[in-house]
Tab-separated table of C-alpha atoms in Angstrom:
chain	number	residue	atom	x	y	z
N	1	MET	CA	158.811	-28.652	-217.583
N	2	GLN	CA	159.733	-32.510	-216.976
N	3	LEU	CA	157.512	-34.105	-214.292
N	4	ILE	CA	159.867	-35.736	-212.212
N	5	ALA	CA	159.441	-38.974	-209.226
N	6	LEU	CA	162.261	-40.390	-206.683
N	7	GLY	CA	162.913	-41.525	-203.394
N	8	LEU	CA	162.623	-45.504	-201.346
N	9	ASN	CA	160.097	-47.928	-200.125
N	10	HIS	CA	159.835	-50.958	-198.658
N	11	THR	CA	161.338	-52.911	-201.076
N	12	THR	CA	164.335	-50.489	-201.938
N	13	ALA	CA	165.290	-50.183	-198.496
N	14	PRO	CA	165.268	-51.549	-194.730
N	15	VAL	CA	163.732	-49.711	-191.603
N	16	GLU	CA	166.815	-48.107	-190.897
N	17	VAL	CA	167.241	-46.064	-193.591
N	18	ARG	CA	163.895	-45.449	-194.258
N	19	GLN	CA	163.921	-43.577	-191.288
N	20	ARG	CA	166.335	-41.339	-191.219
N	21	VAL	CA	165.087	-39.396	-193.708
N	22	ALA	CA	161.270	-39.521	-192.912
N	23	PHE	CA	160.031	-36.024	-193.047
N	24	GLY	CA	157.258	-35.161	-190.271
N	25	ASP	CA	154.435	-33.063	-190.901
N	26	ALA	CA	155.770	-30.306	-189.577
N	27	GLU	CA	158.872	-30.028	-191.786
N	28	ILE	CA	157.210	-30.933	-195.248
N	29	PRO	CA	156.298	-27.051	-195.897
N	30	SER	CA	159.508	-25.789	-195.362
N	31	THR	CA	161.296	-27.878	-197.042
N	32	ILE	CA	158.898	-27.996	-200.134
N	33	GLY	CA	159.778	-23.589	-199.926
N	34	TYR	CA	162.519	-24.163	-199.639
N	35	LEU	CA	163.130	-26.759	-202.349
N	36	ARG	CA	161.314	-24.505	-204.589
N	37	GLU	CA	163.721	-21.405	-203.947
N	38	ARG	CA	166.601	-23.252	-203.273
N	39	PHE	CA	166.862	-24.505	-206.387
N	40	SER	CA	165.199	-22.582	-209.067
N	41	SER	CA	167.636	-21.679	-210.753
N	42	PRO	CA	167.978	-23.610	-214.337
N	43	ARG	CA	171.499	-24.213	-213.522
N	44	GLN	CA	170.835	-26.057	-210.143
N	45	GLY	CA	167.317	-28.103	-211.814
N	46	GLY	CA	164.799	-24.835	-212.593
N	47	VAL	CA	162.520	-26.732	-209.788
N	48	HIS	CA	158.946	-24.600	-210.023
N	49	GLU	CA	156.545	-27.130	-208.211
N	50	ALA	CA	157.450	-29.966	-204.966
N	51	ALA	CA	154.738	-31.792	-202.962
N	52	ILE	CA	156.453	-34.565	-200.156
N	53	LEU	CA	155.073	-37.791	-199.652
N	54	SER	CA	156.916	-39.469	-196.659
N	55	THR	CA	155.003	-42.622	-194.510
N	56	CYS	CA	155.993	-45.361	-192.740
N	57	ASN	CA	156.494	-47.491	-195.877
N	58	ARG	CA	157.745	-44.678	-198.395
N	59	THR	CA	159.499	-41.003	-198.701
N	60	GLU	CA	159.069	-40.244	-202.096
N	61	ILE	CA	159.237	-36.262	-203.919
N	62	TYR	CA	157.774	-35.551	-206.442
N	63	LEU	CA	158.956	-32.673	-208.715
N	64	ALA	CA	157.841	-30.528	-211.494
N	65	ALA	CA	161.088	-28.198	-212.757
N	66	GLU	CA	162.747	-27.465	-216.081
N	67	ASN	CA	166.593	-29.757	-215.819
N	68	ALA	CA	165.613	-33.228	-214.685
N	69	GLU	CA	168.613	-34.782	-214.195
N	70	ALA	CA	169.726	-31.576	-212.390
N	71	ALA	CA	166.861	-31.752	-210.548
N	72	ARG	CA	167.455	-34.591	-209.222
N	73	ALA	CA	171.408	-33.911	-208.612
N	74	SER	CA	170.491	-31.266	-206.514
N	75	VAL	CA	167.251	-32.412	-204.001
N	76	LEU	CA	169.784	-36.074	-203.401
N	77	SER	CA	172.426	-33.804	-202.863
N	78	TYR	CA	169.966	-31.882	-200.007
N	79	LEU	CA	168.264	-34.677	-198.409
N	80	SER	CA	171.719	-36.334	-197.818
N	81	GLU	CA	172.392	-33.125	-196.231
N	82	CYS	CA	169.313	-32.617	-193.899
N	83	LYS	CA	168.747	-35.557	-192.758
N	84	HIS	CA	172.817	-36.422	-192.602
N	85	VAL	CA	173.313	-39.571	-194.381
N	86	GLN	CA	176.016	-40.553	-196.904
N	87	LEU	CA	175.442	-39.792	-200.709
N	88	ASN	CA	177.022	-43.298	-201.453
N	89	GLU	CA	174.518	-44.782	-198.989
N	90	LEU	CA	171.644	-43.254	-199.467
N	91	GLU	CA	171.998	-43.741	-203.487
N	92	PRO	CA	171.642	-47.388	-203.548
N	93	HIS	CA	168.214	-47.313	-202.322
N	94	ILE	CA	167.068	-44.207	-205.028
N	95	TYR	CA	164.491	-45.135	-207.615
N	96	THR	CA	163.774	-42.471	-210.122
N	97	PHE	CA	160.783	-42.227	-212.593
N	98	TYR	CA	160.508	-39.081	-215.301
N	99	GLN	CA	157.513	-38.216	-217.102
N	100	GLU	CA	154.986	-40.912	-217.803
N	101	GLU	CA	157.405	-43.409	-216.390
N	102	ALA	CA	156.636	-40.551	-212.649
N	103	ALA	CA	152.734	-40.391	-213.525
N	104	GLN	CA	152.159	-44.800	-213.943
N	105	HIS	CA	154.870	-45.533	-210.500
N	106	THR	CA	152.356	-42.314	-208.554
N	107	PHE	CA	149.168	-44.431	-210.107
N	108	ARG	CA	150.532	-47.451	-208.680
N	109	VAL	CA	150.844	-45.945	-205.617
N	110	ALA	CA	148.052	-44.487	-204.799
N	111	SER	CA	146.126	-47.715	-206.390
N	112	GLY	CA	147.896	-50.490	-203.338
N	113	LEU	CA	149.765	-51.490	-205.861
N	114	ASP	CA	152.822	-50.773	-204.925
N	115	SER	CA	152.407	-51.002	-201.413
N	116	MET	CA	153.718	-53.939	-198.624
N	117	VAL	CA	150.031	-54.250	-198.010
N	118	LEU	CA	148.357	-55.415	-201.083
N	119	GLY	CA	145.527	-52.630	-202.692
N	120	GLU	CA	145.217	-51.075	-198.821
N	121	THR	CA	143.322	-47.335	-198.793
N	122	GLN	CA	145.033	-45.846	-196.439
N	123	ILE	CA	147.856	-44.721	-198.554
N	124	VAL	CA	145.207	-42.776	-200.581
N	125	GLY	CA	144.625	-40.558	-197.641
N	126	GLN	CA	147.820	-40.020	-196.424
N	127	MET	CA	148.383	-38.788	-200.847
N	128	LYS	CA	145.788	-36.504	-200.661
N	129	LYS	CA	147.149	-35.289	-197.379
N	130	ALA	CA	150.538	-34.557	-199.143
N	131	GLU	CA	148.496	-33.086	-202.080
N	132	LYS	CA	146.645	-30.561	-199.096
N	133	ILE	CA	150.236	-29.440	-197.682
N	134	ALA	CA	152.040	-28.888	-200.461
N	135	ARG	CA	148.861	-26.831	-202.152
N	136	GLU	CA	148.691	-24.867	-198.737
N	137	CYS	CA	152.179	-23.818	-198.809
N	138	HIS	CA	152.265	-23.288	-202.484
N	139	GLY	CA	154.581	-26.248	-204.008
N	140	LEU	CA	151.838	-26.935	-206.275
N	141	GLY	CA	151.429	-25.160	-210.253
N	142	VAL	CA	149.447	-26.512	-213.022
N	143	MET	CA	151.766	-29.735	-213.428
N	144	LEU	CA	151.540	-31.607	-210.141
N	145	ASN	CA	148.141	-30.501	-209.602
N	146	HIS	CA	147.271	-31.943	-212.759
N	147	LEU	CA	149.807	-35.407	-211.723
N	148	PHE	CA	147.404	-35.995	-208.440
N	149	GLN	CA	144.225	-35.272	-209.516
N	150	THR	CA	144.536	-37.379	-212.103
N	151	THR	CA	145.699	-39.578	-209.413
N	152	PHE	CA	143.578	-39.813	-206.724
N	153	THR	CA	140.305	-40.481	-210.340
N	154	VAL	CA	143.160	-43.253	-211.603
N	155	ALA	CA	142.851	-44.948	-207.668
N	156	LYS	CA	139.115	-44.476	-207.033
N	157	GLU	CA	138.685	-46.289	-211.170
N	158	VAL	CA	140.897	-49.294	-209.258
N	159	ARG	CA	139.134	-49.715	-206.575
N	160	THR	CA	135.494	-49.405	-207.991
N	161	ALA	CA	136.341	-51.413	-211.265
N	162	THR	CA	139.047	-54.778	-209.140
N	163	ALA	CA	138.912	-56.491	-205.875
N	164	ILE	CA	142.377	-55.558	-205.744
N	165	GLY	CA	141.054	-54.820	-201.767
N	166	ALA	CA	139.575	-57.804	-201.696
N	167	ASN	CA	140.781	-59.937	-198.692
N	168	SER	CA	143.925	-57.952	-197.892
N	169	VAL	CA	145.998	-58.227	-194.983
N	170	SER	CA	146.253	-55.154	-193.212
N	171	LEU	CA	149.952	-54.206	-190.984
N	172	ALA	CA	147.090	-54.217	-187.925
N	173	ALA	CA	145.593	-57.955	-188.974
N	174	ALA	CA	149.183	-59.131	-189.815
N	175	ALA	CA	150.271	-57.943	-185.779
N	176	VAL	CA	147.304	-59.973	-183.690
N	177	ARG	CA	148.096	-62.709	-186.210
N	178	LEU	CA	152.373	-63.260	-184.909
N	179	ALA	CA	150.742	-62.683	-181.299
N	180	LEU	CA	148.134	-65.140	-181.371
N	181	ARG	CA	151.210	-67.109	-183.121
N	182	LEU	CA	153.574	-66.585	-179.884
N	183	PHE	CA	150.720	-66.514	-176.958
N	184	GLY	CA	147.882	-69.202	-178.744
N	185	SER	CA	145.341	-66.662	-177.667
N	186	LEU	CA	145.305	-63.170	-175.873
N	187	GLN	CA	142.028	-63.386	-173.795
N	188	ASP	CA	144.931	-63.146	-170.524
N	189	GLU	CA	147.190	-61.155	-171.949
N	190	LYS	CA	147.085	-57.479	-171.426
N	191	VAL	CA	148.430	-54.799	-174.207
N	192	LEU	CA	149.641	-51.169	-174.687
N	193	PHE	CA	148.736	-49.276	-177.475
N	194	VAL	CA	151.219	-46.382	-177.421
N	195	GLY	CA	150.113	-43.595	-179.200
N	196	ALA	CA	146.694	-42.001	-181.028
N	197	GLY	CA	147.403	-41.926	-184.449
N	198	GLU	CA	145.049	-43.411	-187.439
N	199	MET	CA	147.419	-46.398	-187.345
N	200	ILE	CA	146.862	-47.460	-183.378
N	201	GLU	CA	143.283	-47.357	-184.123
N	202	LEU	CA	143.455	-50.038	-186.627
N	203	CYS	CA	145.571	-51.749	-184.275
N	204	VAL	CA	143.483	-51.336	-180.711
N	205	ALA	CA	139.840	-52.360	-182.854
N	206	HIS	CA	141.679	-55.500	-184.588
N	207	PHE	CA	142.793	-56.410	-181.046
N	208	ALA	CA	140.418	-55.479	-179.313
N	209	ALA	CA	138.207	-58.067	-181.454
N	210	GLN	CA	140.180	-60.886	-179.258
N	211	LYS	CA	139.412	-59.666	-176.204
N	212	PRO	CA	141.825	-59.378	-174.209
N	213	LYS	CA	142.165	-59.038	-170.831
N	214	SER	CA	143.130	-55.712	-171.004
N	215	ILE	CA	143.876	-52.473	-173.283
N	216	THR	CA	145.693	-49.532	-172.343
N	217	ILE	CA	146.465	-46.129	-174.808
N	218	ALA	CA	149.562	-44.755	-173.294
N	219	ASN	CA	149.849	-41.081	-174.991
N	220	ARG	CA	151.054	-37.672	-174.577
N	221	THR	CA	148.349	-35.741	-174.459
N	222	LEU	CA	145.913	-37.102	-172.004
N	223	GLU	CA	143.060	-36.495	-173.439
N	224	ARG	CA	143.897	-38.129	-176.529
N	225	GLY	CA	144.423	-41.234	-175.212
N	226	GLN	CA	141.448	-41.437	-173.089
N	227	SER	CA	139.179	-40.315	-176.396
N	228	LEU	CA	140.939	-43.702	-178.204
N	229	ALA	CA	140.279	-45.726	-175.052
N	230	ARG	CA	136.206	-45.225	-174.952
N	231	THR	CA	135.795	-46.620	-178.404
N	232	VAL	CA	136.953	-50.061	-176.569
N	233	ASN	CA	136.567	-49.676	-173.018
N	234	ALA	CA	140.292	-49.360	-172.009
N	235	ASP	CA	142.232	-47.472	-169.541
N	236	ALA	CA	144.499	-44.273	-170.530
N	237	MET	CA	147.872	-43.689	-169.326
N	238	LYS	CA	150.203	-41.167	-170.180
N	239	LEU	CA	153.148	-41.664	-171.791
N	240	ALA	CA	155.671	-39.841	-169.445
N	241	ASP	CA	154.845	-43.094	-166.577
N	242	LEU	CA	155.800	-46.011	-169.455
N	243	PRO	CA	159.496	-46.649	-168.163
N	244	GLU	CA	157.638	-47.216	-164.363
N	245	ARG	CA	154.642	-49.505	-166.163
N	246	ILE	CA	156.084	-50.887	-169.285
N	247	ALA	CA	156.203	-54.203	-167.009
N	248	GLU	CA	152.896	-54.788	-166.449
N	249	PHE	CA	152.215	-55.507	-170.345
N	250	ASP	CA	152.508	-58.966	-172.659
N	251	VAL	CA	151.326	-57.615	-176.117
N	252	ILE	CA	152.862	-53.484	-176.580
N	253	VAL	CA	152.159	-51.862	-180.200
N	254	SER	CA	154.013	-48.617	-180.461
N	255	CYS	CA	153.293	-45.963	-183.288
N	256	THR	CA	154.162	-42.557	-182.970
N	257	ALA	CA	155.802	-39.487	-184.523
N	258	SER	CA	158.823	-39.760	-182.654
N	259	ALA	CA	162.026	-38.812	-184.402
N	260	LEU	CA	164.663	-40.916	-181.467
N	261	PRO	CA	163.171	-43.916	-180.083
N	262	ILE	CA	160.407	-44.173	-176.693
N	263	ILE	CA	161.593	-47.623	-175.993
N	264	GLY	CA	164.898	-47.991	-174.944
N	265	LEU	CA	166.794	-51.307	-174.326
N	266	GLY	CA	167.433	-50.184	-170.227
N	267	MET	CA	163.552	-49.805	-170.097
N	268	ILE	CA	163.295	-53.235	-171.499
N	269	GLU	CA	165.568	-55.356	-169.483
N	270	ARG	CA	164.240	-53.174	-166.587
N	271	ALA	CA	160.452	-55.032	-166.931
N	272	VAL	CA	161.982	-58.329	-168.185
N	273	ALA	CA	163.690	-58.430	-164.932
N	274	GLU	CA	160.580	-57.601	-163.076
N	275	ARG	CA	158.393	-59.724	-164.933
N	276	ARG	CA	160.236	-62.759	-164.582
N	277	HIS	CA	160.786	-63.291	-167.878
N	278	ARG	CA	157.757	-63.789	-168.623
N	279	PRO	CA	157.784	-63.268	-172.896
N	280	MET	CA	157.352	-59.749	-174.382
N	281	PHE	CA	155.571	-58.655	-177.839
N	282	ILE	CA	156.478	-55.750	-179.138
N	283	VAL	CA	155.113	-54.633	-182.743
N	284	ASP	CA	156.834	-50.974	-183.361
N	285	LEU	CA	155.026	-49.611	-186.876
N	286	ALA	CA	157.090	-46.218	-186.345
N	287	VAL	CA	159.481	-44.693	-189.211
N	288	PRO	CA	160.949	-43.652	-187.599
N	289	ARG	CA	161.378	-46.643	-185.349
N	290	ASP	CA	160.046	-46.079	-181.789
N	291	VAL	CA	162.390	-49.438	-180.318
N	292	GLU	CA	165.658	-49.216	-179.893
N	293	ALA	CA	166.759	-51.579	-181.982
N	294	GLU	CA	168.802	-53.537	-179.616
N	295	ILE	CA	165.998	-54.975	-177.781
N	296	ASP	CA	165.555	-56.932	-180.258
N	297	ARG	CA	168.697	-59.011	-178.832
N	298	LEU	CA	167.215	-59.416	-175.352
N	299	ASP	CA	165.714	-63.182	-174.444
N	300	ASP	CA	162.215	-63.455	-174.108
N	301	VAL	CA	161.140	-60.167	-176.418
N	302	TYR	CA	159.524	-60.610	-179.768
N	303	VAL	CA	160.319	-57.905	-181.401
N	304	TYR	CA	158.711	-57.011	-185.347
N	305	THR	CA	158.603	-53.934	-187.378
N	306	VAL	CA	156.628	-53.011	-190.498
N	307	ASP	CA	159.127	-54.818	-192.606
N	308	ASP	CA	158.798	-58.069	-190.881
N	309	LEU	CA	154.728	-57.856	-190.716
N	310	GLY	CA	155.158	-57.276	-194.327
N	311	GLN	CA	156.360	-61.151	-195.087
N	312	VAL	CA	152.613	-61.711	-193.254
N	313	VAL	CA	151.026	-59.675	-194.840
N	314	ASN	CA	152.523	-60.674	-198.468
N	315	GLN	CA	151.123	-64.472	-198.223
N	316	GLY	CA	148.037	-65.405	-200.348
N	317	LEU	CA	148.600	-62.890	-203.027
N	318	GLN	CA	148.736	-65.812	-205.809
N	319	SER	CA	144.997	-65.390	-205.400
N	320	ARG	CA	144.962	-61.758	-206.017
N	321	GLN	CA	146.671	-61.772	-209.691
N	322	ALA	CA	143.861	-61.227	-211.491
N	323	ALA	CA	142.269	-58.302	-209.250
N	324	ILE	CA	146.256	-57.023	-210.308
N	325	SER	CA	146.530	-57.819	-213.690
N	326	GLN	CA	142.953	-55.802	-213.866
N	327	ALA	CA	144.517	-52.869	-212.066
N	328	GLU	CA	147.864	-52.741	-214.223
N	329	THR	CA	145.374	-52.712	-217.693
N	330	ILE	CA	143.407	-49.580	-216.087
N	331	ILE	CA	146.613	-47.387	-215.110
N	332	ARG	CA	148.172	-48.213	-218.770
N	333	LEU	CA	145.222	-46.812	-219.897
N	334	ARG	CA	145.133	-43.509	-217.566
N	335	VAL	CA	149.285	-43.100	-218.344
N	336	ASN	CA	148.301	-42.687	-222.088
N	337	ASP	CA	145.852	-40.537	-221.379
N	338	PHE	CA	148.535	-38.805	-219.235
N	339	SER	CA	151.250	-38.683	-221.751
N	340	SER	CA	148.808	-36.717	-224.528
N	341	TRP	CA	148.651	-34.589	-221.830
N	342	LEU	CA	152.076	-33.384	-220.857
N	343	LYS	CA	152.603	-33.496	-225.062
N	344	ILE	CA	150.056	-30.635	-225.650
N	345	ARG	CA	152.123	-29.496	-222.345
N	346	GLU	CA	155.195	-29.513	-224.083
N	347	THR	CA	153.677	-27.130	-227.455
N	348	VAL	CA	152.627	-24.412	-224.810
N	349	PRO	CA	155.980	-22.655	-225.635
N	350	SER	CA	155.725	-22.945	-229.281
N	351	ILE	CA	151.889	-21.458	-229.334
N	352	GLN	CA	153.133	-18.170	-226.894
N	353	SER	CA	156.129	-17.597	-228.687
N	354	LEU	CA	153.906	-18.147	-231.866
N	355	ARG	CA	151.068	-15.641	-230.313
N	356	ASP	CA	154.112	-13.167	-229.115
N	357	ARG	CA	155.124	-12.858	-232.077
N	358	ALA	CA	151.907	-12.073	-233.713
N	359	ASN	CA	150.614	-10.149	-231.443
N	360	TYR	CA	154.520	-7.846	-232.185
N	361	LEU	CA	153.493	-7.261	-235.927
N	362	ARG	CA	150.355	-6.365	-235.112
N	363	ASP	CA	150.700	-3.828	-232.707
N	364	PHE	CA	153.449	-2.451	-235.037
N	365	GLU	CA	150.998	-2.553	-238.057
N	366	LEU	CA	148.695	-0.685	-235.390
N	367	GLN	CA	150.956	2.105	-234.783
N	368	ARG	CA	152.039	2.243	-238.359
N	369	ALA	CA	147.764	2.856	-239.246
N	370	LEU	CA	147.228	5.444	-236.122
N	371	ARG	CA	149.907	7.076	-237.300
N	372	HIS	CA	148.951	7.878	-240.220
N	373	LEU	CA	145.788	8.402	-239.341
N	374	HIS	CA	146.592	10.988	-237.344
N	375	HIS	CA	148.921	12.986	-240.210
N	376	GLY	CA	145.245	12.999	-242.432
N	377	ASP	CA	145.976	10.093	-244.848
N	378	ASP	CA	142.940	9.166	-246.335
N	379	PRO	CA	140.795	6.405	-244.042
N	380	GLU	CA	141.076	3.946	-246.629
N	381	GLU	CA	144.178	3.820	-247.925
N	382	VAL	CA	145.591	3.392	-243.970
N	383	LEU	CA	143.429	0.806	-243.861
N	384	GLU	CA	144.484	-1.329	-247.104
N	385	MET	CA	148.394	-0.441	-245.609
N	386	LEU	CA	147.538	-1.913	-242.925
N	387	ALA	CA	146.021	-5.307	-244.096
N	388	TYR	CA	148.816	-5.626	-246.825
N	389	GLY	CA	151.326	-4.477	-243.936
N	390	LEU	CA	150.080	-6.864	-241.230
N	391	THR	CA	149.752	-9.556	-244.426
N	392	ASN	CA	153.395	-9.072	-245.937
N	393	LYS	CA	154.381	-9.558	-241.755
N	394	LEU	CA	153.018	-12.753	-240.942
N	395	VAL	CA	153.434	-14.846	-244.355
N	396	HIS	CA	157.338	-13.071	-244.258
N	397	ASP	CA	158.807	-15.797	-242.337
N	398	PRO	CA	157.623	-19.172	-243.548
N	399	THR	CA	157.855	-18.103	-247.116
N	400	ILE	CA	161.268	-17.518	-246.050
N	401	LEU	CA	161.323	-21.068	-244.629
N	402	LEU	CA	160.775	-21.975	-247.594
N	403	ARG	CA	162.533	-20.365	-250.474
N	404	ASN	CA	166.025	-20.971	-248.486
N	405	GLY	CA	164.397	-25.226	-247.447
N	406	GLU	CA	167.756	-26.137	-249.960
N	407	GLY	CA	169.657	-27.819	-247.128
N	408	LEU	CA	166.904	-29.561	-245.872
N	409	SER	CA	166.099	-33.808	-246.723
N	410	LEU	CA	163.492	-34.134	-249.169
N	411	GLU	CA	161.360	-35.363	-246.217
N	412	ASP	CA	161.745	-32.385	-244.131
N	413	ARG	CA	160.659	-30.101	-246.995
N	414	ASP	CA	157.797	-32.726	-248.208
N	415	LEU	CA	156.591	-31.973	-244.080
N	416	MET	CA	157.534	-28.639	-244.195
N	417	GLU	CA	155.404	-27.359	-246.644
N	418	ARG	CA	152.038	-29.589	-245.788
N	419	LEU	CA	152.612	-27.956	-241.959
N	420	LEU	CA	152.670	-24.702	-243.733
N	421	SER	CA	149.657	-25.800	-246.363
N	422	LYS	CA	147.671	-27.141	-243.160
N	423	PHE	CA	148.161	-23.426	-241.727
N	424	TYR	CA	147.223	-21.553	-245.337
N	425	ARG	CA	145.114	-23.707	-247.475
N	426	ARG	CA	141.589	-24.651	-244.875
N	427	HIS	CA	139.384	-22.922	-247.247
N	428	ASP	CA	140.004	-24.766	-249.553
N	429	ARG	CA	138.688	-27.967	-247.863
């Protein structure tokens, strides 16, 4: 069984590509089930286990499969088909890792080393959510279960033993910095948050610290928006009222799970006219995007995506190089442990085959002995026959191997003899 991790992220694909292959939470269980059923045959990869991680910065699929290359080809073909992206468009952005390299990549992701925000902790929660979904829909087996449990342990060790997350700038903090560059101060600005998820909660806290003139939460479910609004003494509104009210706001931060943009070009064109060209600052943290890309071309409108914010959060990266080096050292050690575990797993089929052969010989000789006992033969003679027959059969295969080993090299023959010696002469030590 081979471990595979394939996907794309903010370093290999622009947001326009990432949003096309993103999976919503509701899609993931059925997709995992489909992958395991559709590609279960060895010819199509022999996929036995699957899990999916999909965030604003990455979409990754983890697999345990019999044929790694075939599984990769099958899954990419499916991804192209179900997300309506041509394979030749998708392929240049895809990375694939196998076995130990797959483990190393997963450990780095969970530790925040592969994130847009170096050392950020949100990714661990997202990975735990992905693991939980995969477990609930029976996508996890021995391989992926061990991968994820080890991953969470490594991430905790990295964060405990290093300063990888110290002084990191979050996407929320980066959004505030960009807004301050435009307005100087937010005390006279009205801020609107579209959505009420975890990312919006972080942004609300950061913007509220700047004491803007007002804060409003727009959400499909008014109750959820009101709940978040109460934490910062803000207002709440229905998302359906957005087209009529969006012109009121100077700063707009959006992050929903919508599959299509909810802030369109026409909506913002009307808002700009109504505002008499007073500037609007818009941050789109969603993948797929909440804000139509064409809006960025409008005068007096400043649109930033997660990729734009990434350039801000990476400032000061050099000051954390020591922590990165420490984290990479920890990960290398844990990858070595994982590699040892993989090697043990590789011997399981051989061990099972050996045990099956021994059990077959035992049952054969036992049935023969029982028949002799039923015929009234002397039990002592039957036991002696059983012991002799079983011993003879157990040493038959290695004896033939030694006797017919003329075609082996001297090194191979010597190795074989030493291995058999360990099997059969342990009592001599």
